[in-house]
Tab-separated table of C-alpha atoms in Angstrom:
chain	number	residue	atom	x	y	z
C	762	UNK	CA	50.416	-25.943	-62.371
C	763	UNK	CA	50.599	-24.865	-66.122
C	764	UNK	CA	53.237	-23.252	-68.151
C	765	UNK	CA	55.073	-23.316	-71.242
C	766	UNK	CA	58.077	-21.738	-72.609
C	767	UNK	CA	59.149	-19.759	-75.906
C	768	UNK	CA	62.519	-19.318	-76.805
C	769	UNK	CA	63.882	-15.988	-77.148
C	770	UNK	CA	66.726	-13.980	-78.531
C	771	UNK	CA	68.831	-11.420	-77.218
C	772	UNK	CA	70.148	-8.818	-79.989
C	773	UNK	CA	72.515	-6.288	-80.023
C	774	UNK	CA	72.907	-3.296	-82.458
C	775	UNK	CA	75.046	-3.343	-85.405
C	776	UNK	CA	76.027	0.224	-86.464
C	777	UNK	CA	77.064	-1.057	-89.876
C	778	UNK	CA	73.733	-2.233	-90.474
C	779	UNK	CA	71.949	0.592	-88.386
C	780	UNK	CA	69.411	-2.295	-87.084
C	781	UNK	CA	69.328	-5.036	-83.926
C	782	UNK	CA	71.231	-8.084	-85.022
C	783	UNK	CA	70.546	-11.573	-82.830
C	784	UNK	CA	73.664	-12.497	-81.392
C	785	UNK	CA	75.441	-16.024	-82.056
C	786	UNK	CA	74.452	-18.092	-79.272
C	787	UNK	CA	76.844	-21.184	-80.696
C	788	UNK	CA	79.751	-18.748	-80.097
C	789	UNK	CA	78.775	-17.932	-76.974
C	790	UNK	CA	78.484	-21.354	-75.905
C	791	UNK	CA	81.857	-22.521	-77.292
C	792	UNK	CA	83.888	-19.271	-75.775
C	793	UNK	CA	82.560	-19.190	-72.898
C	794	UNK	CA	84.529	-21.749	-71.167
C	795	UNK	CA	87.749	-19.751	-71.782
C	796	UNK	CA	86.643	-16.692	-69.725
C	797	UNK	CA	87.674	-17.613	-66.358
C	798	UNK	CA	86.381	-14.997	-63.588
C	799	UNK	CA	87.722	-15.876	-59.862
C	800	UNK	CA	85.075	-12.940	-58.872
C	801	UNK	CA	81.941	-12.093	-60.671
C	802	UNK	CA	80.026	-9.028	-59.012
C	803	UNK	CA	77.393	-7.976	-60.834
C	804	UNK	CA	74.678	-4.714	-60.498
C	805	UNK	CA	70.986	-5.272	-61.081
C	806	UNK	CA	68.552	-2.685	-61.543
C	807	UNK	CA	64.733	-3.900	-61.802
C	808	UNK	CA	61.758	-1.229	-62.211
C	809	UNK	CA	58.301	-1.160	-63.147
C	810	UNK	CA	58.247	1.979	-65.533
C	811	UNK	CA	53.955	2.255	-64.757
C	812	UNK	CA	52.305	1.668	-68.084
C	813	UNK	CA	48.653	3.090	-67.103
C	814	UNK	CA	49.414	6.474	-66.144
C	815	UNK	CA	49.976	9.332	-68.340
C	816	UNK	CA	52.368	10.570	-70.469
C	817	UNK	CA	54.206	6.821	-70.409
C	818	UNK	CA	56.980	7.434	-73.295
C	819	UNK	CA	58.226	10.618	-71.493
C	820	UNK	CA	57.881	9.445	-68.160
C	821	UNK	CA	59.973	6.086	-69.681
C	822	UNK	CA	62.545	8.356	-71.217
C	823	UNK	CA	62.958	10.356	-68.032
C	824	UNK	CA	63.363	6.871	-65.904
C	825	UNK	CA	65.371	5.131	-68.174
C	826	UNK	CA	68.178	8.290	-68.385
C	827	UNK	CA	68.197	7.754	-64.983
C	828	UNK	CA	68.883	3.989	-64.580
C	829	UNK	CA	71.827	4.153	-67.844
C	830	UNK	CA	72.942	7.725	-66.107
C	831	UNK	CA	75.474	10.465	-67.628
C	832	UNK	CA	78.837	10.277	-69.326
C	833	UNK	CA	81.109	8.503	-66.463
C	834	UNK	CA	78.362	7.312	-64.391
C	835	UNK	CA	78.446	3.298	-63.171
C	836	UNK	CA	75.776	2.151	-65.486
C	837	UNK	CA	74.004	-1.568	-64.379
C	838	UNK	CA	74.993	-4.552	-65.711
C	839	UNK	CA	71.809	-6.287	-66.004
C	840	UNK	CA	68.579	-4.058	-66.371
C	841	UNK	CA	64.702	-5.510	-65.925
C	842	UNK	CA	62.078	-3.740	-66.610
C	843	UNK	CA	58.121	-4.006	-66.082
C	844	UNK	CA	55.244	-2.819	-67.813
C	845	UNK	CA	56.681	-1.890	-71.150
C	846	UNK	CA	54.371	-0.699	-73.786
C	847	UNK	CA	55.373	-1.478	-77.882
C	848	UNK	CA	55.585	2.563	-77.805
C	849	UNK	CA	58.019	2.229	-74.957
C	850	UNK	CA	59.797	-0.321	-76.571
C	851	UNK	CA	60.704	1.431	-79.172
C	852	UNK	CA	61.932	4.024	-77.244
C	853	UNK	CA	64.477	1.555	-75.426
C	854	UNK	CA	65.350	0.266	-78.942
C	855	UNK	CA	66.082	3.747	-80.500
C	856	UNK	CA	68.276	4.913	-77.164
C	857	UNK	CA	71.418	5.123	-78.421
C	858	UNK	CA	73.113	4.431	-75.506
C	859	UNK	CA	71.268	1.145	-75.296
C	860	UNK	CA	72.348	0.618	-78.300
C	861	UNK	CA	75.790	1.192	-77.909
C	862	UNK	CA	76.320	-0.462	-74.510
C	863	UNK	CA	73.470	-3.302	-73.748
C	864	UNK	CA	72.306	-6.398	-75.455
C	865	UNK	CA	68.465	-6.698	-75.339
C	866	UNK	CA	65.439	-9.147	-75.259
C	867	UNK	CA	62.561	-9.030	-77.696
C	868	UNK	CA	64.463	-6.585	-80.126
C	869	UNK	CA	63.614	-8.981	-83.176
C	870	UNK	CA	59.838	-8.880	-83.467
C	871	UNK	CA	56.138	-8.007	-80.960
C	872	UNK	CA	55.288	-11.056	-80.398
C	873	UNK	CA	55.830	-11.085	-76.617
C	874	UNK	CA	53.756	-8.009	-76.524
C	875	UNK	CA	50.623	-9.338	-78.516
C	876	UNK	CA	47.403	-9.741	-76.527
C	877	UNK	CA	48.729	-8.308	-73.447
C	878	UNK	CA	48.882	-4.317	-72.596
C	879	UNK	CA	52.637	-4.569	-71.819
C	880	UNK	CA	55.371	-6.994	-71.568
C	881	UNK	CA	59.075	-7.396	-69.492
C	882	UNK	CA	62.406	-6.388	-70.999
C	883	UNK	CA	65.680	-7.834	-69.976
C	884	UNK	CA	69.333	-5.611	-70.561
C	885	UNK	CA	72.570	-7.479	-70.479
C	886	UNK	CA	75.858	-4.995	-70.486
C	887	UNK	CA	77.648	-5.915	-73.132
C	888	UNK	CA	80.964	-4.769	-71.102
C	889	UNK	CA	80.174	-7.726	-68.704
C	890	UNK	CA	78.812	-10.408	-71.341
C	891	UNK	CA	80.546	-11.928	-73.639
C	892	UNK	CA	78.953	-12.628	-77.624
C	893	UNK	CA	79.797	-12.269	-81.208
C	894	UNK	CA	77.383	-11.375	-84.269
C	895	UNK	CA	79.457	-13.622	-86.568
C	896	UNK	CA	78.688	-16.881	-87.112
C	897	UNK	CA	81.429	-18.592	-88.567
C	898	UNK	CA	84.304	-16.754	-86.326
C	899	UNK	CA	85.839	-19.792	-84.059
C	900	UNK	CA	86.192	-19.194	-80.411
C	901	UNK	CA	89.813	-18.139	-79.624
C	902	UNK	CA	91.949	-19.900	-77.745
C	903	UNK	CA	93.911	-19.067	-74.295
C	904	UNK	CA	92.026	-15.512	-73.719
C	905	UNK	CA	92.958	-13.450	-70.622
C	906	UNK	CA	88.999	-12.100	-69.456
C	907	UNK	CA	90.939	-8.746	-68.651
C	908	UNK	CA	91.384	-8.785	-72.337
C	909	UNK	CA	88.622	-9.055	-73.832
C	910	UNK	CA	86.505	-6.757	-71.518
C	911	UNK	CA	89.152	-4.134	-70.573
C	912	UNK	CA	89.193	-4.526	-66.760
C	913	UNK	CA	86.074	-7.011	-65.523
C	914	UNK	CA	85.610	-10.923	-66.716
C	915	UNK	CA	83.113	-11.499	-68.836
C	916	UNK	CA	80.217	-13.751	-68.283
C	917	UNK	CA	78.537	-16.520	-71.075
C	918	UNK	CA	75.094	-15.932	-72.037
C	919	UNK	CA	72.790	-19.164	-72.204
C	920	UNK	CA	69.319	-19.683	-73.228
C	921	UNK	CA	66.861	-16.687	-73.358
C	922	UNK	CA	63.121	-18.140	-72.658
C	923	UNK	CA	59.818	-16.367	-71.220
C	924	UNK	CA	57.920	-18.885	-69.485
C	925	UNK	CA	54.022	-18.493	-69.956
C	926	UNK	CA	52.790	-18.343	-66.143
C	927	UNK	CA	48.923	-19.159	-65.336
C	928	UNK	CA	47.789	-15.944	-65.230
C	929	UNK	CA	44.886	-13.546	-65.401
C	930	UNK	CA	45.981	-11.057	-66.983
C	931	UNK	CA	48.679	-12.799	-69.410
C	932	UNK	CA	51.718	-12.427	-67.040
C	933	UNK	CA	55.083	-14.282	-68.686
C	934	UNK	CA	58.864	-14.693	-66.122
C	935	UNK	CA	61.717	-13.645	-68.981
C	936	UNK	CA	64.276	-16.039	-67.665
C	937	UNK	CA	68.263	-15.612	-68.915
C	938	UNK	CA	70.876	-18.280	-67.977
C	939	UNK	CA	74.256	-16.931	-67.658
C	940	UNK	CA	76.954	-19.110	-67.191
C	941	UNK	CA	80.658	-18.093	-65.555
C	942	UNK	CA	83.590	-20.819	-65.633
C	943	UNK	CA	85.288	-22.619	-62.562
C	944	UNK	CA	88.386	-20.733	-61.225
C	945	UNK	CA	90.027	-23.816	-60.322
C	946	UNK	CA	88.622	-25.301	-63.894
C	947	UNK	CA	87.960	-23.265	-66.690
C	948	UNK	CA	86.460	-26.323	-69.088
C	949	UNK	CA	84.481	-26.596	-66.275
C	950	UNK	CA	80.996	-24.038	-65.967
C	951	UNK	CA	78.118	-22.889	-63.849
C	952	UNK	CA	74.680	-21.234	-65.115
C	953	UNK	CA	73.089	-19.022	-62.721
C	954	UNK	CA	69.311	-17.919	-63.624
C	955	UNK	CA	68.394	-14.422	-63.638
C	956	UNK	CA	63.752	-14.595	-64.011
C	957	UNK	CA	62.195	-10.476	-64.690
C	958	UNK	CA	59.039	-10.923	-63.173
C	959	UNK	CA	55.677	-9.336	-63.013
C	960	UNK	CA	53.279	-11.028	-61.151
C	961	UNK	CA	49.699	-10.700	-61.091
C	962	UNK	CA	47.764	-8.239	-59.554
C	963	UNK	CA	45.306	-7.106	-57.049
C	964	UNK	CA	44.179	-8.651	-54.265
C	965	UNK	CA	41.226	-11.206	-55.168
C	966	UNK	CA	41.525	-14.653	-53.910
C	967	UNK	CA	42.181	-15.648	-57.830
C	968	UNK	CA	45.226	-13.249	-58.079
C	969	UNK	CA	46.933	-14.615	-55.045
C	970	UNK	CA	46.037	-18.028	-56.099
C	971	UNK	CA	48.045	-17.086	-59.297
C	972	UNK	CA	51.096	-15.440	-57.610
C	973	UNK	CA	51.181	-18.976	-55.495
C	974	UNK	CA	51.561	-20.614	-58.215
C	975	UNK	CA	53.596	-18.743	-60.375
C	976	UNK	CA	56.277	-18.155	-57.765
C	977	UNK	CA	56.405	-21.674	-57.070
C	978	UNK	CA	57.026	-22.198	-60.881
C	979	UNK	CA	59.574	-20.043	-60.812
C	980	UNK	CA	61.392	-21.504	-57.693
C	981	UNK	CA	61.813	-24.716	-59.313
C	982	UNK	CA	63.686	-23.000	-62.573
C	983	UNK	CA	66.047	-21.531	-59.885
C	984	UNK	CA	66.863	-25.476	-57.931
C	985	UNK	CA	66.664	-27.338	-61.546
C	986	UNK	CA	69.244	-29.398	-62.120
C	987	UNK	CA	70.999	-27.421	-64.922
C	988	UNK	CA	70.682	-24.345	-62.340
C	989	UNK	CA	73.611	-23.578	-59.899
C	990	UNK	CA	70.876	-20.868	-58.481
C	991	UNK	CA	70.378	-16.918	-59.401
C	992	UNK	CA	67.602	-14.864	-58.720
C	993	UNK	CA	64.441	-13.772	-59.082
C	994	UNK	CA	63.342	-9.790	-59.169
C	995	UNK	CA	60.449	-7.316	-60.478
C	996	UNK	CA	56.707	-6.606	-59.567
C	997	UNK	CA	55.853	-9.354	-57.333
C	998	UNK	CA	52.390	-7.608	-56.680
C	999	UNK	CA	52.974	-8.148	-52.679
C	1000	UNK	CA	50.236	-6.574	-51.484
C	1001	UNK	CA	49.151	-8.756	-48.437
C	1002	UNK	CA	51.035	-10.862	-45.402
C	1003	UNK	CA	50.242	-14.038	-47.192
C	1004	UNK	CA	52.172	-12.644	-50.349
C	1005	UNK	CA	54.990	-12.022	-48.232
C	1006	UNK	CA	55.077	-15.569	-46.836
C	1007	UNK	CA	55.657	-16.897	-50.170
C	1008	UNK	CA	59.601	-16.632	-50.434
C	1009	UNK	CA	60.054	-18.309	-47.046
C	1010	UNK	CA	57.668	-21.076	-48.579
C	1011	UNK	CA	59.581	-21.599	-51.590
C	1012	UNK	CA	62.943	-21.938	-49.967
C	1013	UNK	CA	63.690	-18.278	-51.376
C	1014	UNK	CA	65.684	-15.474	-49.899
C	1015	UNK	CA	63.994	-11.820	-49.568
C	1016	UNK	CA	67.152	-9.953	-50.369
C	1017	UNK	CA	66.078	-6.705	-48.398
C	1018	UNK	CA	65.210	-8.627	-45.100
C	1019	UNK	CA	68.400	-10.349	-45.460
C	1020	UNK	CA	69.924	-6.838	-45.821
C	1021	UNK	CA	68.502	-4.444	-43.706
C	1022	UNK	CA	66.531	-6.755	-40.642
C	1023	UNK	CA	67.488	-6.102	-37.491
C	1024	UNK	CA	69.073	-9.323	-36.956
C	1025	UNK	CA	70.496	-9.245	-40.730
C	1026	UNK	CA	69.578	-12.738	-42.367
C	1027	UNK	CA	66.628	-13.599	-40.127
C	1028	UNK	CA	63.041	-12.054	-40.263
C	1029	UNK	CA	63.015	-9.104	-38.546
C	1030	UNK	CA	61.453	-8.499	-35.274
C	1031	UNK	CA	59.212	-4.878	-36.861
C	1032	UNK	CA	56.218	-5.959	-39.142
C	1033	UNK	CA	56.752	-2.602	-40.716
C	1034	UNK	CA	59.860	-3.905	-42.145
C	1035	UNK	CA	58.432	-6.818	-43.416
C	1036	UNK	CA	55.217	-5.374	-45.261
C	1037	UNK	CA	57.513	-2.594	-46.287
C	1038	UNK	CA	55.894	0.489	-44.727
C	1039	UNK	CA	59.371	1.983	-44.112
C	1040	UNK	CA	62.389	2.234	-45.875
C	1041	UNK	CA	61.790	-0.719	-48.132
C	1042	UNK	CA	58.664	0.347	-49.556
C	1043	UNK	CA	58.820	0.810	-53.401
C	1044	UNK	CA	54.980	1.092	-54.307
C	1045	UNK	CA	52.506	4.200	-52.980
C	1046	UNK	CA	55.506	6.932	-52.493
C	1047	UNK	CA	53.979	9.816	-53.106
C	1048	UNK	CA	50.620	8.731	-53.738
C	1049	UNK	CA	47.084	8.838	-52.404
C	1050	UNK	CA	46.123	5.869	-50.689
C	1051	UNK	CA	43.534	4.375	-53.445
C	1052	UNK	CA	40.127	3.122	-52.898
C	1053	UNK	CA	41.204	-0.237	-52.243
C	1054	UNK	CA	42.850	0.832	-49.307
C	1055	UNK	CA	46.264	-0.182	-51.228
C	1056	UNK	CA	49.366	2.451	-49.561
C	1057	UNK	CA	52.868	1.653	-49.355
C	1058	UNK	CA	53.412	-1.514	-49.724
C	1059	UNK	CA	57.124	-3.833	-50.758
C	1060	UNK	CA	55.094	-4.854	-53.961
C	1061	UNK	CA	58.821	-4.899	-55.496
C	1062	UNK	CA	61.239	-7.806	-54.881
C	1063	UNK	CA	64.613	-9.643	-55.766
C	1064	UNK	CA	64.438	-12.853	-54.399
C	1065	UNK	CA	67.877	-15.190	-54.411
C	1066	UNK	CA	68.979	-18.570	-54.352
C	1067	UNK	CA	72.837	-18.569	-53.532
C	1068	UNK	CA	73.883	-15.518	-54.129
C	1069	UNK	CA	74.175	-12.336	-51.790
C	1070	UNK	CA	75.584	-8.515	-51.472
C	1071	UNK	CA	73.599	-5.428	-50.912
C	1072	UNK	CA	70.248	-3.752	-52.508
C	1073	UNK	CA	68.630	-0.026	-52.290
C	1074	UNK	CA	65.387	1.365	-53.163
C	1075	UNK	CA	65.625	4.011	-55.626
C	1076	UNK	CA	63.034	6.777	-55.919
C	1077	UNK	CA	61.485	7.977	-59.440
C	1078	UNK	CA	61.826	11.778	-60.352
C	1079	UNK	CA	58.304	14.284	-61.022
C	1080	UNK	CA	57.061	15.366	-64.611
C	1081	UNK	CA	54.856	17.969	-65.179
C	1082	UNK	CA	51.077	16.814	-66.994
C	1083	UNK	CA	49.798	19.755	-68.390
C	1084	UNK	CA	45.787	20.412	-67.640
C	1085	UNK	CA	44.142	22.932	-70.100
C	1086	UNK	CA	42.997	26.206	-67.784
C	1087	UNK	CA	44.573	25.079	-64.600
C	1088	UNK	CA	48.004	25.018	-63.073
C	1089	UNK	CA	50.190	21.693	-64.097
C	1090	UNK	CA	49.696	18.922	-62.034
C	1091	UNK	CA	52.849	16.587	-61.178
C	1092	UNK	CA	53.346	12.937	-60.738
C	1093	UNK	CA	55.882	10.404	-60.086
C	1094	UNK	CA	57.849	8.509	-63.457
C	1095	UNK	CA	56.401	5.298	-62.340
C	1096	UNK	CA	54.148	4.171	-59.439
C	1097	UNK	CA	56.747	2.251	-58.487
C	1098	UNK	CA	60.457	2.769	-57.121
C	1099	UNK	CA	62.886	1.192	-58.769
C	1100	UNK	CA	65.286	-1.547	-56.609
C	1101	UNK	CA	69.063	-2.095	-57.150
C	1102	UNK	CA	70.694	-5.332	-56.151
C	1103	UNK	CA	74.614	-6.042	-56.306
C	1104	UNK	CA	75.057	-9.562	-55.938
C	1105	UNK	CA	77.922	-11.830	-56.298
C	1106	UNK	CA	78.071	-15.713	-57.940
């Protein structure tokens, strides 16, 4: 099994410079084991925005006001998303209420996105991470995490890397290491994984063989030494019963069997939960079954290692597509639903 990694950066805006600024990893590192956090809870929303069908910058806009919400709204603390054009990009880069609240992946250059149709994009809150644009600043001593986030503790920010994956079709994990400091300990840390995922797809034999394999990578980032666990969540293209098999394989968790099985931690008794023809079905609502016989389906996952809470499906909104003589036509922001996961470290 082949992959390689490239180092990322995350960025945050700077209004004084009206431009994306990466943020000082070496500071991050050094302060990071002076935010002590008895309890980190933290909300993850993961969605594959659709980048084939049409109208993708407006249907991206409409999704994305959605996920960040309105003025007093519980926005997420971490944010993946799938299938991101450049022209989408931009749009995430230019949202000002990105820019004012979230720290972002692959905000200082394309090359992520070169070659390939689309790419992932990670968001980090910067309300519940901790960084600093200034280089030369020295950590401060004896900080109080209520402080210095106003009423939650505030977690470190590691390494940013997306790991190549064998692939068809160019696929790449985006994985962030966070780190949160012992409550009994505070020189003392541990760095949870959090891997955006799109996995290949379709159903050939070579596509599966792919997914095998590139899950399998991915599981081993999440038991590595330097990992004290974390998750991984996106498109995981689970389209067959073999697909679904694969968590249980690699010593993963399927966070909505866990949640909502009948027996609540075991595999459920209904094969309808499992392949995700009922409630947990986040691909095919309100579509046509296609001519690969493809309908609802649990394409979308979060898988965990060592960490646990409670997850929900949520359903994309309707915009209109205009056809020239004829009455609008309607379809979904995305093909797929989007999935939100509050765990806990």
């Amino acid at each position: 099994m082949v992959s390689s990694n490239c180092q990322r950066i995350l960025s945050g805006f700077r209004s004084s410079l009206r431009r994306w600024t990466p943020i000082n990893s070496r500071y991050q590192l050094a302060r990071q084991h002076a935010l002590k956090a008895d309890t980190d809870s933290l909300s993850l929303i993961t969605w594959n925005i659709d980048g084939f069908s049409p109208r993708p910058v407006a249907r991206a806009k409409l999704l994305l006001g959605n996920i960040l919400g309105g003025a007093g709204s519980s926005r997420p603390d971490i944010i993946f998303l799938q299938e991101v054009t450049t022209s989408v990009r931009s749009l995430i880069l230019d949202n000002p209420t990105v820019r004012e609240t979230f720290l972002v992946t692959d905000a200082e250059d394309q090359t992520s996105f070169q070659g390939v149709p689309f790419a992932n994009m990670t968001l980090l809150s910067k309300d519940r991470f901790d960084f600093s644009f200034n280089e030369v600043e020295p950590p401060p001593e004896n900080i109080n995490p209520q402080d210095v986030s106003g009423s939650q503790p505030r977690l470190g920010v590691g390494p940013i890397s997306r790991i190549q994956l064998p692939s068809k079709y160019g696929r790449a994990a985006l994985c962030v290491d966070i780190t949160r400091s012992d409550s009994l300990n505070p020189m003392m840390s541990s760095t949870y994984r959090l891997i955006n995922v799109h996995l290949d797809s379709l159903g050939d034999p070579l596509a599966f063989q792919n997914r095998t394999e590139q899950l399998h990578i991915l599981a081993d980032l999440l038991r590595a030494p330097s990992s004290g666990g974390g998750l991984i969540a996106g498109d995981f293209n689970a389209i067959s019963p073999r697909d679904h098999a694969l968590l249980d394989q690699n010593g993963l968790v399927d966070a909505w069997l866990f949640l909502h099985s009948s027996h609540h931690g075991t595999e459920p008794r209904d094969e309808e939960v499992k392949q995700g023809a009922g409630a947990g079905a986040t691909w095919g609502v309100g579509t046509k079954r296609r001519r690969d016989n493809l309908g609802l389906g649990r394409l979308d996952k979060v898988a965990i290692l060592g960490v646990k809470e409670e997850m929900e499906v949520l359903q994309p909104g309707l915009i209109e597509v205009p056809v020239p003589g004829k009455p609008s036509s309607y379809i979904p922001h995305s093909d797929h639903c989007g999935l939100k996961f509050t765990f806990t470290l």
